[in-house]
mmCIF file of C-alpha atoms in Angstrom:
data_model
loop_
_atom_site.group_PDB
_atom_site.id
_atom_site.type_symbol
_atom_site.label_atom_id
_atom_site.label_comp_id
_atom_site.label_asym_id
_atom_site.label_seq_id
_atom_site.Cartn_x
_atom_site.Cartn_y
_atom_site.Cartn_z
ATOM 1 C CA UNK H 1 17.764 13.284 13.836
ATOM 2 C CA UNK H 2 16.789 10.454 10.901
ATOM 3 C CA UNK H 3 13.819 8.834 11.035
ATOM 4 C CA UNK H 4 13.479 5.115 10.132
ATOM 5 C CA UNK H 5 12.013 3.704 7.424
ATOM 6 C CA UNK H 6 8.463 2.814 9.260
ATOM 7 C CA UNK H 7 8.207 6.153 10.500
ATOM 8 C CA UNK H 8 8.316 7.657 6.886
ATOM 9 C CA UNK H 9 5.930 5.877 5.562
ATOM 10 C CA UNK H 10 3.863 6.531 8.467
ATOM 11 C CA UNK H 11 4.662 10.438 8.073
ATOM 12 C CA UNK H 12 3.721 9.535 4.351
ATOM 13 C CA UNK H 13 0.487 8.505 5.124
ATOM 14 C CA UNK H 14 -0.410 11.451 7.366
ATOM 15 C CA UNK H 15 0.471 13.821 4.453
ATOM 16 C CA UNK H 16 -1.702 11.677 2.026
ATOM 17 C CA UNK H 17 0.974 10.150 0.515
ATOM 18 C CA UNK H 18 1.706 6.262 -0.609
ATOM 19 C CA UNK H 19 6.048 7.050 -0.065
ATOM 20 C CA UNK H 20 8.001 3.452 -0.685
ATOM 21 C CA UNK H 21 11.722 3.375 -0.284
ATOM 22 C CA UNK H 22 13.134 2.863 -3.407
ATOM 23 C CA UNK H 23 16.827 1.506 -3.812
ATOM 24 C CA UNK H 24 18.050 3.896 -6.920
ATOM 25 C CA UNK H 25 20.530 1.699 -7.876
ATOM 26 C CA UNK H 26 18.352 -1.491 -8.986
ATOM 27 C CA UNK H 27 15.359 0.598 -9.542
ATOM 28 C CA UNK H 28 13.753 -1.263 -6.932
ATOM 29 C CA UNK H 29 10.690 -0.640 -4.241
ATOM 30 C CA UNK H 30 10.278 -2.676 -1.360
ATOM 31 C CA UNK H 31 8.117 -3.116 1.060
ATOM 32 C CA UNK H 32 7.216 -2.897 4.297
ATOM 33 C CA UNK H 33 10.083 -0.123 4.832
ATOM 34 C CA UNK H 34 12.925 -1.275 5.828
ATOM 35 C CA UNK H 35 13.105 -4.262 4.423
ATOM 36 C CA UNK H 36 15.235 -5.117 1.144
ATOM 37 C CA UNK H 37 13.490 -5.125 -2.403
ATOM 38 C CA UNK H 38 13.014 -8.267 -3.438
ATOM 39 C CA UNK H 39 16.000 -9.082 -5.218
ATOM 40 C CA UNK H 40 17.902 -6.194 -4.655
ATOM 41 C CA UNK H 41 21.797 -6.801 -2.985
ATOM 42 C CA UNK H 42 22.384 -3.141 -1.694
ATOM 43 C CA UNK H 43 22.051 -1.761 1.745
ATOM 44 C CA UNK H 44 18.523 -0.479 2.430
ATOM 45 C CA UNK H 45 19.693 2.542 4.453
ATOM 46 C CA UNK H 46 20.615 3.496 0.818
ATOM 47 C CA UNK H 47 17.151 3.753 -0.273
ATOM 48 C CA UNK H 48 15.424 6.642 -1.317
ATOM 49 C CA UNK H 49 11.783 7.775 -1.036
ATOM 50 C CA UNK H 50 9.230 7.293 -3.783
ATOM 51 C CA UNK H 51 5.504 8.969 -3.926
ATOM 52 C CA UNK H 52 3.498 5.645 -5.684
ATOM 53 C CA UNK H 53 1.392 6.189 -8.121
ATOM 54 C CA UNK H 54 -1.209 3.850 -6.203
ATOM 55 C CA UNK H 55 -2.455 1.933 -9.199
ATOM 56 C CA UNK H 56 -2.474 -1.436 -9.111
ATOM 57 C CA UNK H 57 -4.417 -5.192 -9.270
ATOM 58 C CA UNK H 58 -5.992 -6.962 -6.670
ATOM 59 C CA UNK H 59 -3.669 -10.285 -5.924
ATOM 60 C CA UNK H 60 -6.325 -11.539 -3.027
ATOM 61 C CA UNK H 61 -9.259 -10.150 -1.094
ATOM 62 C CA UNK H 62 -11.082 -11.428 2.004
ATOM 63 C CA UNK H 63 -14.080 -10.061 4.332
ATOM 64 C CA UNK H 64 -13.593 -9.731 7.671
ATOM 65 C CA UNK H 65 -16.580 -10.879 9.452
ATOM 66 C CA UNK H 66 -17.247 -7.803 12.561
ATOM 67 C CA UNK H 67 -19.981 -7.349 15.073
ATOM 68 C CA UNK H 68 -21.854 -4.157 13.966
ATOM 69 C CA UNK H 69 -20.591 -2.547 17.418
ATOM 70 C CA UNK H 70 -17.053 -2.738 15.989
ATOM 71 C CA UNK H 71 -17.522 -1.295 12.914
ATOM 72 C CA UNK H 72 -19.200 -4.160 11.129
ATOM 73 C CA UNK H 73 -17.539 -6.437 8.240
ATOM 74 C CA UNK H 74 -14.147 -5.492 6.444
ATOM 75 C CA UNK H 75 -13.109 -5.774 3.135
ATOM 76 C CA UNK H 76 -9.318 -6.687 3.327
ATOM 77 C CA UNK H 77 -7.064 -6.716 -0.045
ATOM 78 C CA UNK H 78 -3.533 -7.045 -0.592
ATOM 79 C CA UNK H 79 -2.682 -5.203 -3.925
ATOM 80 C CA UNK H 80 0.150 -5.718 -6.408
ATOM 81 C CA UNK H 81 1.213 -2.079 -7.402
ATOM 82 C CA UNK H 82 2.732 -1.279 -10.211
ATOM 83 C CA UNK H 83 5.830 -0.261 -8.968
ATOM 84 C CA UNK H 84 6.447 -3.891 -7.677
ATOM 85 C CA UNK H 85 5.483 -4.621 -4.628
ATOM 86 C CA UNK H 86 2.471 -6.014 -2.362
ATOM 87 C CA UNK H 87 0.464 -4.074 -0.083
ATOM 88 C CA UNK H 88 -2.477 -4.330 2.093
ATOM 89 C CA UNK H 89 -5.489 -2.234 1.542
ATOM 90 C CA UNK H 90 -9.364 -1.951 3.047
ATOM 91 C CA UNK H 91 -11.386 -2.132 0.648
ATOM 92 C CA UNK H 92 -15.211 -0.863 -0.184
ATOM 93 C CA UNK H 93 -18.307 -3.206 0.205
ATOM 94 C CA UNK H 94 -17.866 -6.956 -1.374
ATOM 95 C CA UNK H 95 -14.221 -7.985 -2.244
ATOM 96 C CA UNK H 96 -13.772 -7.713 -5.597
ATOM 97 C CA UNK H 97 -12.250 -10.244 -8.110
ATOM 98 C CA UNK H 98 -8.703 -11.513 -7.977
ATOM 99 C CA UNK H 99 -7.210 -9.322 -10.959
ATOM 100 C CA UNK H 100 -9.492 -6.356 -10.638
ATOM 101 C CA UNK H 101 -7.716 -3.410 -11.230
ATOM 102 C CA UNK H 102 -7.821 -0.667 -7.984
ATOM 103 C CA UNK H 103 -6.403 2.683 -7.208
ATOM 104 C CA UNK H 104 -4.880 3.234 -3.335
ATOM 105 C CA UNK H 105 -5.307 6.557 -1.633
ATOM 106 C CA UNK H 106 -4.952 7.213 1.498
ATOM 107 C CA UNK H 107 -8.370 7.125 4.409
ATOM 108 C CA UNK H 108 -7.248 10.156 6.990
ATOM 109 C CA UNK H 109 -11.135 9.684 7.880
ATOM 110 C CA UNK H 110 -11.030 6.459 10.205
ATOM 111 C CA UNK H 111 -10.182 6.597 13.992
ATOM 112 C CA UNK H 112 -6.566 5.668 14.605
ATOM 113 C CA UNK H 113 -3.134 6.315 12.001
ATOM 114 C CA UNK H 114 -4.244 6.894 8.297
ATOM 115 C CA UNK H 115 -4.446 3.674 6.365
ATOM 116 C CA UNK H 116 -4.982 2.544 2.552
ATOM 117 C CA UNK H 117 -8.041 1.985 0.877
ATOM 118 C CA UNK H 118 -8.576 0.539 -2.465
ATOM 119 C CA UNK H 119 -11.709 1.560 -4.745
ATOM 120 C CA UNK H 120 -11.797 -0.474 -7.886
ATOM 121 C CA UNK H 121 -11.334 1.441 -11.348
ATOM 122 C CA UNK H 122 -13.365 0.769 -14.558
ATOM 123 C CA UNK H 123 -10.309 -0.822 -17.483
ATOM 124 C CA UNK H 124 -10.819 0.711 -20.976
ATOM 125 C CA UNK H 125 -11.857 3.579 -22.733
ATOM 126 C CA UNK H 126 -12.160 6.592 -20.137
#
């Protein structure tokens, strides 16, 4: 039995993974799964899976204003990876700066499915 595209990632997620589908003809990711890369003419039940490296830039953040009872306020980010596509991500206390750069890992710690989280890295020298 194949599974579909959602239920990959998903199965990515719960193995600490960031998998995309990746068409390996355009060298194209997309996302969400499922859905064509963005600009790419082929058949996504051609795709392939892809581990992501999870670096990326912040293209817009926002809190989410929360009653302390349901967890309190949310940092919410949708990154720009670096293998081309845009992703949602919590983030960690204030939302950073448009630009900033951020690695994604995967938070297996939260009640409910695994999720991504974004934690800002320093640029330069390390």
């Amino acid at each position: 039995m194949t599974r579909g595209p959602r239920a990959a990632f998903e199965a990515g997620l719960a193995a600490g993974e960031i998998r995309l589908p990746y068409c390996p003809r355009c060298s194209r990711h997309a996302y969400p799964p499922g859905s064509p890369a963005v600009g790419c003419p082929h058949d996504p039940d051609g795709y392939e899976e892809r581990v992501a490296i999870g670096r990326g830039r912040v293209f817009a953040a926002t809190c989410a204003r929360r009653k302390p009872e349901r967890g309190g306020d949310a940092t919410i980010l949708l990154v720009d990876l670096e293998e081309g596509v845009r992703v949602m991500a919590a983030g960690t206390g204030d939302p950073p700066a448009v630009g900033t750069p951020v690695h994604l890992s995967v938070d297996q710690e939260g009640e409910g499915a695994p999720r991504l989280r974004a934690e800002p890295i320093a640029e330069g020298c390390a």
